[in-house]
């Protein structure tokens, strides 16, 4: 089930954009302190197209509003499943 999708064209080189994509959740990114861990579940290159498909599980510490927790219950830990496609030929990350 796809819940969220976004698209933006950055005015930077392909090298900068593609590198930033992999560094968005990492130990040296002090802007994403809510991210506890990033686990790569799958990483494959399609031999016909050269497109890299990666699946990651991102564990975050994000508390819900108190009223939501009181009604629905829940925990401060959430998991995000991310699938990304990198096409070096098209210089596109989706």
PDB file of C-alpha atoms in Angstrom:
ATOM      1  CA  UNK A   1       0.000   0.000   0.000  1.00  0.00           C
ATOM      2  CA  UNK A   2       1.472   3.325  -1.032  1.00  0.00           C
ATOM      3  CA  UNK A   3       0.731   6.005   1.534  1.00  0.00           C
ATOM      4  CA  UNK A   4       3.089   8.790   0.547  1.00  0.00           C
ATOM      5  CA  UNK A   5       5.013   9.859  -2.516  1.00  0.00           C
ATOM      6  CA  UNK A   6       6.864  13.028  -3.424  1.00  0.00           C
ATOM      7  CA  UNK A   7       8.847  14.347  -6.358  1.00  0.00           C
ATOM      8  CA  UNK A   8      11.238  17.264  -6.655  1.00  0.00           C
ATOM      9  CA  UNK A   9      13.858  18.292  -9.214  1.00  0.00           C
ATOM     10  CA  UNK A  10      17.030  19.466  -7.484  1.00  0.00           C
ATOM     11  CA  UNK A  11      19.286  22.082  -9.021  1.00  0.00           C
ATOM     12  CA  UNK A  12      22.442  20.120  -8.161  1.00  0.00           C
ATOM     13  CA  UNK A  13      24.644  17.647  -9.980  1.00  0.00           C
ATOM     14  CA  UNK A  14      23.628  13.997 -10.275  1.00  0.00           C
ATOM     15  CA  UNK A  15      26.550  13.025  -8.050  1.00  0.00           C
ATOM     16  CA  UNK A  16      25.421  15.365  -5.242  1.00  0.00           C
ATOM     17  CA  UNK A  17      21.766  14.313  -5.402  1.00  0.00           C
ATOM     18  CA  UNK A  18      22.431  10.576  -5.566  1.00  0.00           C
ATOM     19  CA  UNK A  19      24.961  10.768  -2.700  1.00  0.00           C
ATOM     20  CA  UNK A  20      22.560  12.809  -0.560  1.00  0.00           C
ATOM     21  CA  UNK A  21      19.851  10.189  -1.101  1.00  0.00           C
ATOM     22  CA  UNK A  22      21.975   7.535   0.620  1.00  0.00           C
ATOM     23  CA  UNK A  23      23.167   9.876   3.377  1.00  0.00           C
ATOM     24  CA  UNK A  24      19.757  11.205   4.436  1.00  0.00           C
ATOM     25  CA  UNK A  25      19.539   8.741   7.361  1.00  0.00           C
ATOM     26  CA  UNK A  26      23.013   8.102   8.671  1.00  0.00           C
ATOM     27  CA  UNK A  27      25.178   8.731  11.741  1.00  0.00           C
ATOM     28  CA  UNK A  28      26.729  11.903  10.313  1.00  0.00           C
ATOM     29  CA  UNK A  29      23.365  13.552   9.573  1.00  0.00           C
ATOM     30  CA  UNK A  30      22.578  15.524  12.748  1.00  0.00           C
ATOM     31  CA  UNK A  31      19.223  16.634  11.276  1.00  0.00           C
ATOM     32  CA  UNK A  32      17.699  13.139  11.515  1.00  0.00           C
ATOM     33  CA  UNK A  33      18.266  12.367  15.201  1.00  0.00           C
ATOM     34  CA  UNK A  34      14.853  10.652  15.372  1.00  0.00           C
ATOM     35  CA  UNK A  35      16.160   7.822  13.145  1.00  0.00           C
ATOM     36  CA  UNK A  36      17.323   4.912  15.296  1.00  0.00           C
ATOM     37  CA  UNK A  37      18.420   2.523  12.569  1.00  0.00           C
ATOM     38  CA  UNK A  38      18.313   1.849   8.840  1.00  0.00           C
ATOM     39  CA  UNK A  39      18.373  -1.757   7.696  1.00  0.00           C
ATOM     40  CA  UNK A  40      18.822  -2.682   4.045  1.00  0.00           C
ATOM     41  CA  UNK A  41      16.498  -5.595   3.298  1.00  0.00           C
ATOM     42  CA  UNK A  42      17.246  -5.974  -0.401  1.00  0.00           C
ATOM     43  CA  UNK A  43      19.560  -4.397  -2.936  1.00  0.00           C
ATOM     44  CA  UNK A  44      19.502  -5.606  -6.561  1.00  0.00           C
ATOM     45  CA  UNK A  45      20.572  -4.288  -9.955  1.00  0.00           C
ATOM     46  CA  UNK A  46      18.410  -5.184 -12.943  1.00  0.00           C
ATOM     47  CA  UNK A  47      20.915  -6.445 -15.526  1.00  0.00           C
ATOM     48  CA  UNK A  48      18.731  -5.339 -18.446  1.00  0.00           C
ATOM     49  CA  UNK A  49      18.153  -1.726 -17.327  1.00  0.00           C
ATOM     50  CA  UNK A  50      20.960  -1.093 -14.826  1.00  0.00           C
ATOM     51  CA  UNK A  51      18.394   0.207 -12.318  1.00  0.00           C
ATOM     52  CA  UNK A  52      19.258  -0.335  -8.664  1.00  0.00           C
ATOM     53  CA  UNK A  53      16.242  -1.322  -6.516  1.00  0.00           C
ATOM     54  CA  UNK A  54      16.722  -1.030  -2.778  1.00  0.00           C
ATOM     55  CA  UNK A  55      14.351  -1.867   0.073  1.00  0.00           C
ATOM     56  CA  UNK A  56      15.082  -0.428   3.506  1.00  0.00           C
ATOM     57  CA  UNK A  57      13.417  -0.598   6.917  1.00  0.00           C
ATOM     58  CA  UNK A  58      13.859   2.657   8.837  1.00  0.00           C
ATOM     59  CA  UNK A  59      13.208   2.616  12.588  1.00  0.00           C
ATOM     60  CA  UNK A  60      12.270   5.982  14.078  1.00  0.00           C
ATOM     61  CA  UNK A  61      11.591   7.410  17.513  1.00  0.00           C
ATOM     62  CA  UNK A  62       8.517   9.529  16.852  1.00  0.00           C
ATOM     63  CA  UNK A  63       5.967  10.095  19.548  1.00  0.00           C
ATOM     64  CA  UNK A  64       2.349  10.513  18.590  1.00  0.00           C
ATOM     65  CA  UNK A  65       0.217  13.230  20.183  1.00  0.00           C
ATOM     66  CA  UNK A  66      -0.981  12.199  23.664  1.00  0.00           C
ATOM     67  CA  UNK A  67      -4.642  12.200  22.598  1.00  0.00           C
ATOM     68  CA  UNK A  68      -3.908   9.753  19.762  1.00  0.00           C
ATOM     69  CA  UNK A  69      -2.082   7.383  22.122  1.00  0.00           C
ATOM     70  CA  UNK A  70      -4.940   7.573  24.639  1.00  0.00           C
ATOM     71  CA  UNK A  71      -7.525   6.671  21.968  1.00  0.00           C
ATOM     72  CA  UNK A  72      -5.594   4.222  19.786  1.00  0.00           C
ATOM     73  CA  UNK A  73      -2.679   3.174  21.963  1.00  0.00           C
ATOM     74  CA  UNK A  74       0.747   2.872  20.464  1.00  0.00           C
ATOM     75  CA  UNK A  75       4.430   3.321  21.076  1.00  0.00           C
ATOM     76  CA  UNK A  76       7.079   5.930  20.333  1.00  0.00           C
ATOM     77  CA  UNK A  77       8.873   3.576  17.942  1.00  0.00           C
ATOM     78  CA  UNK A  78       7.661   3.401  14.343  1.00  0.00           C
ATOM     79  CA  UNK A  79       8.902   1.623  11.240  1.00  0.00           C
ATOM     80  CA  UNK A  80       9.002   2.979   7.712  1.00  0.00           C
ATOM     81  CA  UNK A  81       9.396   0.713   4.684  1.00  0.00           C
ATOM     82  CA  UNK A  82      11.186   2.491   1.836  1.00  0.00           C
ATOM     83  CA  UNK A  83      11.664   1.285  -1.726  1.00  0.00           C
ATOM     84  CA  UNK A  84      13.915   3.323  -3.987  1.00  0.00           C
ATOM     85  CA  UNK A  85      14.984   3.027  -7.603  1.00  0.00           C
ATOM     86  CA  UNK A  86      18.194   4.565  -8.920  1.00  0.00           C
ATOM     87  CA  UNK A  87      18.629   4.835 -12.685  1.00  0.00           C
ATOM     88  CA  UNK A  88      22.155   5.952 -13.571  1.00  0.00           C
ATOM     89  CA  UNK A  89      21.257   6.080 -17.266  1.00  0.00           C
ATOM     90  CA  UNK A  90      18.383   8.534 -16.652  1.00  0.00           C
ATOM     91  CA  UNK A  91      20.105  10.144 -13.643  1.00  0.00           C
ATOM     92  CA  UNK A  92      16.912   9.647 -11.646  1.00  0.00           C
ATOM     93  CA  UNK A  93      16.207   8.563  -8.066  1.00  0.00           C
ATOM     94  CA  UNK A  94      12.630   7.519  -7.256  1.00  0.00           C
TER      95      UNK A  94
END
